mmCIF file of C-alpha atoms in Angstrom:
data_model
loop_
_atom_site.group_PDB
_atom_site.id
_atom_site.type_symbol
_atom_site.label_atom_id
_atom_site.label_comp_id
_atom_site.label_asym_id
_atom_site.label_seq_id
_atom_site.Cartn_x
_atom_site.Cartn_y
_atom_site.Cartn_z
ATOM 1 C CA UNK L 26 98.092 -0.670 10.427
ATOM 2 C CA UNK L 27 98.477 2.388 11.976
ATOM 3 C CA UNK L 28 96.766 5.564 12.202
ATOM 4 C CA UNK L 29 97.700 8.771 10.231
ATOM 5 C CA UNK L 30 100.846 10.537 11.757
ATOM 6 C CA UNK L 31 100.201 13.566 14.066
ATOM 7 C CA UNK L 32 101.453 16.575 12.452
ATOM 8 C CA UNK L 33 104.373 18.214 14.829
ATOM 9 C CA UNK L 34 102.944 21.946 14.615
ATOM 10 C CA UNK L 35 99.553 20.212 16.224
ATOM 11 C CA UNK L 36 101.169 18.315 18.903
ATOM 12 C CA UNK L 37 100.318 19.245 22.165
ATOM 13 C CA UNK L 38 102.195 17.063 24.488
ATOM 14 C CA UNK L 39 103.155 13.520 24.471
ATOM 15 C CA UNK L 40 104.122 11.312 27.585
ATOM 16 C CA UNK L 41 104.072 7.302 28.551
ATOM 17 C CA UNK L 42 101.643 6.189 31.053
ATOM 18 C CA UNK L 43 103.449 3.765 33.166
ATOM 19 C CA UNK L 44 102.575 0.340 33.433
ATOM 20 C CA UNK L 45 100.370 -0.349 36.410
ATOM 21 C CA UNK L 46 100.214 3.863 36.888
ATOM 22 C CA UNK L 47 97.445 6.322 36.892
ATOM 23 C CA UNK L 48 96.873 9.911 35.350
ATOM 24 C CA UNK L 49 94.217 12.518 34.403
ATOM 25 C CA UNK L 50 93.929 15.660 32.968
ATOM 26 C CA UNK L 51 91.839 18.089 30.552
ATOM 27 C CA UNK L 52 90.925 18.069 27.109
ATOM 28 C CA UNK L 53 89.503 20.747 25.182
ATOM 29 C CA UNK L 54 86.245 20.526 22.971
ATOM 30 C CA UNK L 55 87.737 19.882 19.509
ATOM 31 C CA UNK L 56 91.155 18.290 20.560
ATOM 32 C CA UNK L 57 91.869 15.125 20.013
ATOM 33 C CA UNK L 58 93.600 12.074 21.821
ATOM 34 C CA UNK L 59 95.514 8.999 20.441
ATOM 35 C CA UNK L 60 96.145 6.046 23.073
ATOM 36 C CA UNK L 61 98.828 3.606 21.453
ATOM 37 C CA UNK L 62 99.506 0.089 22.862
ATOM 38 C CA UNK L 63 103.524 0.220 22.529
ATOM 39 C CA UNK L 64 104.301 -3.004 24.304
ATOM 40 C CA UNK L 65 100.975 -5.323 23.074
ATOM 41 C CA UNK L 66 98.509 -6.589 25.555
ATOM 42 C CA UNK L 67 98.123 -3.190 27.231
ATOM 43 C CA UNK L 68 94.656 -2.314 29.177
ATOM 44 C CA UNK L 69 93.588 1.452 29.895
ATOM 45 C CA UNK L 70 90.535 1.937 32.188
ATOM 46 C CA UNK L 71 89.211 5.234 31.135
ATOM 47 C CA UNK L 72 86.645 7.671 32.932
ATOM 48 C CA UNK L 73 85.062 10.650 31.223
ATOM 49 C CA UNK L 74 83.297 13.860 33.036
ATOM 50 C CA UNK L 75 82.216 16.883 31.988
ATOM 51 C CA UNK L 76 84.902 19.245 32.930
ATOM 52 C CA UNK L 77 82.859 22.029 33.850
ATOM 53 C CA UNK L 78 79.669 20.397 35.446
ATOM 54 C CA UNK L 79 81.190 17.529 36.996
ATOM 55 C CA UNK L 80 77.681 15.637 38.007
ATOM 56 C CA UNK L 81 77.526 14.951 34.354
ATOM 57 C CA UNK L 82 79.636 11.646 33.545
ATOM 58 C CA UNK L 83 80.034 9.337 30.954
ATOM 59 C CA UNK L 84 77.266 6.768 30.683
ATOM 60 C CA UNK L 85 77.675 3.183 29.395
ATOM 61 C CA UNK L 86 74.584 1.912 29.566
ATOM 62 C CA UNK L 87 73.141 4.491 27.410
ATOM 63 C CA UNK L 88 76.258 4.681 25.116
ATOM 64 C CA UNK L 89 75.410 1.023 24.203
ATOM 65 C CA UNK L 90 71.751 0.943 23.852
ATOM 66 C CA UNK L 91 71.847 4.394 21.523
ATOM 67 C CA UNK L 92 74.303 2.583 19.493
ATOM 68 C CA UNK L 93 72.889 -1.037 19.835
ATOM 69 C CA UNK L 94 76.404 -2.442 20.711
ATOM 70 C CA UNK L 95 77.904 -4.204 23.434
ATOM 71 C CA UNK L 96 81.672 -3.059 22.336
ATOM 72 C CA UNK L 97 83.292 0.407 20.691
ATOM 73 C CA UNK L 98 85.601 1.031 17.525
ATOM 74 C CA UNK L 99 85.897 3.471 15.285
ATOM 75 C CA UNK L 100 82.520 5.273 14.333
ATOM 76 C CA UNK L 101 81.034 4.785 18.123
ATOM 77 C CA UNK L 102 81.181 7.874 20.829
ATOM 78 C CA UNK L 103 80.644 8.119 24.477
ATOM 79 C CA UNK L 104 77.190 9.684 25.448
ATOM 80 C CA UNK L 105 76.858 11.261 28.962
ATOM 81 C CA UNK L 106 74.647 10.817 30.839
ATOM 82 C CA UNK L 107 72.690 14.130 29.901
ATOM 83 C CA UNK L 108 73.000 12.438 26.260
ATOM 84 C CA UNK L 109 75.360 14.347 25.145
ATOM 85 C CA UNK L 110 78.375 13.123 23.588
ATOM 86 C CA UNK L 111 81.540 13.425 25.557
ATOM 87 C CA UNK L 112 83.872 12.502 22.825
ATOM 88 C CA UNK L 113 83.810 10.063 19.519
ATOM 89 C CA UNK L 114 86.299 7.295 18.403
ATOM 90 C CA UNK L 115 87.604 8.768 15.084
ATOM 91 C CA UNK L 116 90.625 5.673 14.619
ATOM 92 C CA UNK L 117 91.030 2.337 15.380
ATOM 93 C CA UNK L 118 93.463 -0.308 14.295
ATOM 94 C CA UNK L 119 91.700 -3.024 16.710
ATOM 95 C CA UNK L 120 88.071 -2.766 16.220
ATOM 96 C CA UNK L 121 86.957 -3.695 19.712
ATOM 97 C CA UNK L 122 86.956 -2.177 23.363
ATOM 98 C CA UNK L 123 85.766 -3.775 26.507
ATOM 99 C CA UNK L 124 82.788 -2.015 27.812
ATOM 100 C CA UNK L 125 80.912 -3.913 30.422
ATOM 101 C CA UNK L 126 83.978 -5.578 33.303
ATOM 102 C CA UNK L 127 85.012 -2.412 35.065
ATOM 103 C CA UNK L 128 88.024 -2.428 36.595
ATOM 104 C CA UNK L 129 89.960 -4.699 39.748
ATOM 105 C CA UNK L 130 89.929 -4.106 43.125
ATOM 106 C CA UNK L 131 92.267 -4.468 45.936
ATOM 107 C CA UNK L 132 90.597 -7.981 47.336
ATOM 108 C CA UNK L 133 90.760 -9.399 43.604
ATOM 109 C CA UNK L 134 94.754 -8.048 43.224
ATOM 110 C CA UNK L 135 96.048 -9.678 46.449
ATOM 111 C CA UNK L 136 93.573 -12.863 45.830
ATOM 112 C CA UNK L 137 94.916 -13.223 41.964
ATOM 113 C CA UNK L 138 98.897 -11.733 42.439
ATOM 114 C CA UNK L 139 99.624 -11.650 46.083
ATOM 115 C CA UNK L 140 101.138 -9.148 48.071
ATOM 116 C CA UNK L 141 103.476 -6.359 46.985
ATOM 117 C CA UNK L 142 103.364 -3.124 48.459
ATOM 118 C CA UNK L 143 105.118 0.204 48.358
ATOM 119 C CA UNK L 144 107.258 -0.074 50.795
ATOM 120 C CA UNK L 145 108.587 -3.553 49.528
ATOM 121 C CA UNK L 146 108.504 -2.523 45.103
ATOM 122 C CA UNK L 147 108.174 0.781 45.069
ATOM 123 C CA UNK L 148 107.193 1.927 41.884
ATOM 124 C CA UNK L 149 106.456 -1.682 40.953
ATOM 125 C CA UNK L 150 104.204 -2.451 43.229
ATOM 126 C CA UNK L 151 100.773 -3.838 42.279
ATOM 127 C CA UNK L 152 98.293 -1.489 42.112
ATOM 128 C CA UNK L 153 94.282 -2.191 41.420
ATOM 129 C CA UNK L 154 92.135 -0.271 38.882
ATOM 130 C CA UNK L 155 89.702 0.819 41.543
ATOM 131 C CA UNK L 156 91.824 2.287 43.920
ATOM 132 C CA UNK L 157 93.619 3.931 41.015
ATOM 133 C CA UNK L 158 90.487 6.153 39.389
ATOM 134 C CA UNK L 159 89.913 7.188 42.884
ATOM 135 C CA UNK L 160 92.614 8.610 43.456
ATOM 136 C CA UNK L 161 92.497 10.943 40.397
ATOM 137 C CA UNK L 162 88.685 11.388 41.104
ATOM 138 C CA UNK L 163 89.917 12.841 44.561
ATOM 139 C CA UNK L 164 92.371 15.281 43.010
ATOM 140 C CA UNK L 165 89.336 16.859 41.626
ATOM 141 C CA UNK L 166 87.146 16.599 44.132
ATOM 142 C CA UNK L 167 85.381 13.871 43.416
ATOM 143 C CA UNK L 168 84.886 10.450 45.035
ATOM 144 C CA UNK L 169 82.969 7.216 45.350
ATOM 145 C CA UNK L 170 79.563 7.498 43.983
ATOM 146 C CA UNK L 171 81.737 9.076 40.599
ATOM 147 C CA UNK L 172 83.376 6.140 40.134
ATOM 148 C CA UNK L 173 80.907 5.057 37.093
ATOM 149 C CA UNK L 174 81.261 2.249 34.790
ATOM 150 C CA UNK L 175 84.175 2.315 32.963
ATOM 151 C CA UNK L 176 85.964 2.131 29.600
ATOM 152 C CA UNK L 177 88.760 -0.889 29.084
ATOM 153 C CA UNK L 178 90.785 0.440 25.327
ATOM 154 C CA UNK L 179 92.791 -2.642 23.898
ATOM 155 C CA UNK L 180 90.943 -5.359 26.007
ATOM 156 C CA UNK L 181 88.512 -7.482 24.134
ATOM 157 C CA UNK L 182 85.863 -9.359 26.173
ATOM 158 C CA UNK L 183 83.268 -11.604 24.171
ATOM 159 C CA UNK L 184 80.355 -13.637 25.485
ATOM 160 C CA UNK L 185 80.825 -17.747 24.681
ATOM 161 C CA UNK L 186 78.370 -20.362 23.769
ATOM 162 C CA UNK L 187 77.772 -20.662 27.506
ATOM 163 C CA UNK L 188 76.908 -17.089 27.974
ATOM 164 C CA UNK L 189 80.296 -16.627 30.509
ATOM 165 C CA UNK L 190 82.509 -13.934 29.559
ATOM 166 C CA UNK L 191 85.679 -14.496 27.602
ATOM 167 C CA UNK L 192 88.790 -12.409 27.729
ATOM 168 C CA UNK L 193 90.894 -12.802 24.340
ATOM 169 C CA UNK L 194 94.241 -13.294 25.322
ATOM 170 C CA UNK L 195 96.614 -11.165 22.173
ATOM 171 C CA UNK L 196 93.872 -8.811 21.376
ATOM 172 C CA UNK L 197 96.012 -5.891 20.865
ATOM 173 C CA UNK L 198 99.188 -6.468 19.384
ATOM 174 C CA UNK L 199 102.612 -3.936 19.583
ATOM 175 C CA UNK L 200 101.721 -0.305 18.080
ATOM 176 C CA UNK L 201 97.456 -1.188 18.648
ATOM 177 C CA UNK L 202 96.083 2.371 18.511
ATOM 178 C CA UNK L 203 92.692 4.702 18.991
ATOM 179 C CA UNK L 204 91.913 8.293 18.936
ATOM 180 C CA UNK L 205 89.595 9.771 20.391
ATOM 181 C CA UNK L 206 88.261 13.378 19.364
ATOM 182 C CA UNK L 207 86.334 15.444 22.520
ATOM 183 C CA UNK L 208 83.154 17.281 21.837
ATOM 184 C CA UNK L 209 82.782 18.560 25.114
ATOM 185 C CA UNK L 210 85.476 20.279 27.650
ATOM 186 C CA UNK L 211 85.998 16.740 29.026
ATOM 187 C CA UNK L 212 87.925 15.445 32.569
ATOM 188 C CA UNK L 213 89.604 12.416 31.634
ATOM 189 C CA UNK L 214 90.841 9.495 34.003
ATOM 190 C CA UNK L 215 92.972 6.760 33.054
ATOM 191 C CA UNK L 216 94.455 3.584 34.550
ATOM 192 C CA UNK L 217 97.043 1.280 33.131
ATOM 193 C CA UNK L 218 95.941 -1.869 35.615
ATOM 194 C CA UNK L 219 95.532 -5.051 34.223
ATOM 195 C CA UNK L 220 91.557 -6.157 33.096
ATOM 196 C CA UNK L 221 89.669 -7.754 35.569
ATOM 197 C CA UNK L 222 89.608 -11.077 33.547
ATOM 198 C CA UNK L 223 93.359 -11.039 32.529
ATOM 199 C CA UNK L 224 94.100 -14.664 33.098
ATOM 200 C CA UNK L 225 98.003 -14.513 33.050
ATOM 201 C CA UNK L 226 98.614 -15.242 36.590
ATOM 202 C CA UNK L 227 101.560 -12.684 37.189
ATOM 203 C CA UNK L 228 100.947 -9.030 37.585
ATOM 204 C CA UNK L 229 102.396 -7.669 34.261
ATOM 205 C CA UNK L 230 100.478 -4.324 33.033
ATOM 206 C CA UNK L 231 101.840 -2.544 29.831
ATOM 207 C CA UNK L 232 102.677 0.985 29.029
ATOM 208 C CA UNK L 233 100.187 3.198 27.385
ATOM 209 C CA UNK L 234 101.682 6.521 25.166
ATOM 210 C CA UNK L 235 99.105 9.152 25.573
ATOM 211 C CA UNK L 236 99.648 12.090 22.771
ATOM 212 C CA UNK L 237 97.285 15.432 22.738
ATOM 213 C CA UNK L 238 96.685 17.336 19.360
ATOM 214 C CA UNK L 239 94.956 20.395 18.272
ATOM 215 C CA UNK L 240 91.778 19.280 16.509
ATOM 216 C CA UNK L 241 88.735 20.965 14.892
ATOM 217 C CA UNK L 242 84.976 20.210 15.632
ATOM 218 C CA UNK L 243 83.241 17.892 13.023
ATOM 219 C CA UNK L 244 81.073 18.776 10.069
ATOM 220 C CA UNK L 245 77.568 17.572 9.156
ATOM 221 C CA UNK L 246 79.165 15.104 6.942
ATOM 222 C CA UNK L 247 81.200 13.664 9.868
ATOM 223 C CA UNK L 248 81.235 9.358 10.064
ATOM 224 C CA UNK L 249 81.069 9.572 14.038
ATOM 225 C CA UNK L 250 77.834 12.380 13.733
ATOM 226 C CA UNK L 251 76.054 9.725 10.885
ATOM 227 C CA UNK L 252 77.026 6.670 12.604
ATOM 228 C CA UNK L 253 73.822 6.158 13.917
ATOM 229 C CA UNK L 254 70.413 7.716 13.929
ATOM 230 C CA UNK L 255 70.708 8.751 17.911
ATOM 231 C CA UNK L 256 74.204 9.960 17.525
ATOM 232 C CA UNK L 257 72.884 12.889 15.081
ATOM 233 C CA UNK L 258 70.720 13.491 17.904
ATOM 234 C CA UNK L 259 73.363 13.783 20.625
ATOM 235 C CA UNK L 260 75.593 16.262 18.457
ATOM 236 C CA UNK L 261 73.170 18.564 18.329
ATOM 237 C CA UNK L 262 72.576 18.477 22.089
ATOM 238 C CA UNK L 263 76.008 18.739 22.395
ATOM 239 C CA UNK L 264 76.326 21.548 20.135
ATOM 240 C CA UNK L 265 73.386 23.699 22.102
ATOM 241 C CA UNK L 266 74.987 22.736 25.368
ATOM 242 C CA UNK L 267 77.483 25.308 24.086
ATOM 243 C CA UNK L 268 75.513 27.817 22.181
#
């Protein structure tokens, strides 16, 4: 099922993130974000930073421990690590995010897909989800020791009976989407790389369609605000941040 459609008048812009690409950009406190899967399958490594004090990042150990979770869906937000929240998941048609396998590197690319460079694919050539976060991190003059652990929307990654890790192959199907409302001025950095423990053997990354809408700051009744004890907690530190 998918979410609610975005009314036109509150559409900011719309645009495809390539497969295997990279992008980043601003959001405003108050707008709002929907990610859809078009293809199925899709991965997006995501980074969050305060736009305006850029020390302050998003934090994943302490977005699962306040929320005693070891994924994110609808309800769940993304503290910082100043706990305050950075933005909230307001819609979800999948009901689980990766949040503990970061992203690939170069050595695991060539080791898993071989070789295919630039100057050999051009725009198809295969690209790792380290490599690509730095780059946006450098177009805003940021670098290594920014590159904190990440976000993966539309993978799924479960532990098994044997305590290893288990990507589920078909998590997100064709038209899979989230939405993501920001509660601070927020510097956002996406990849569309394949996950880490993809196990199809070819390099074959999906599309993402990124659309930005106007949005309005939540309420006391709010789901995301209630969702948890701590997550009262981190609104209102949010909320004085800007005071």
């Amino acid at each position: 099922m998918s979410l609610a459609s975005i009314n036109t008048t509150d559409l900011l812009w719309s645009e495809t993130l390539p497969a295997g690409a990279h992008t980043s950009f601003r959001m405003r406190r108050g707008n709002r974000l929907r990610l859809t899967d078009s293809e199925g399958g899709a991965n997006l490594a995501a980074l969050f930073i305060n736009y305006d004090e850029r020390s302050e990042r998003y934090n994943m150990a302490d977005t699962l421990k306040a929320q005693h979770t070891f994924h994110l869906t609808e309800g769940f937000v993304c503290y910082s690590d100043m706990g305050r929240v950075l933005c909230s998941i307001t819609g979800d048609t999948l009901g689980w995010h990766d949040t503990v396998c970061g992203v690939s590197d170069a050595a695991h690319v060539l080791a898993k897909y071989g070789t295919a460079s630039y100057q050999s694919h051009r725009n198809a050539m295969y690209r790792n989800g380290r490599d690509s976060l730095l780059i946006e991190l450098e177009k805003w003059g940021l670098g290594k020791r920014d590159l904190v652990a990440n976000l993966n929307f539309f993978s799924k990654v479960a532990v098994g009976a044997d305590g290893n890790l288990q990507f589920q192959v078909g998590h997100s199907a064709p038209g899979s989407q989230v939405e993501l409302r920001f509660e601070m001025d927020t510097l956002v950095l996406l990849s569309t790389c394949p996950h880490p423990l993809d196990p199809n053997p070819h390099y074959q990354p999906k599309p993402v369609l990124l659309e930005a809408y106007r949005g309005a700051l939540p309420d006391l009744d709010d789901k995301c605000r209630n969702f948890r004890p701590e997550n009262g907690r981190g609104f209102t530190n949010t909320e004085r941040y800007y005071l």
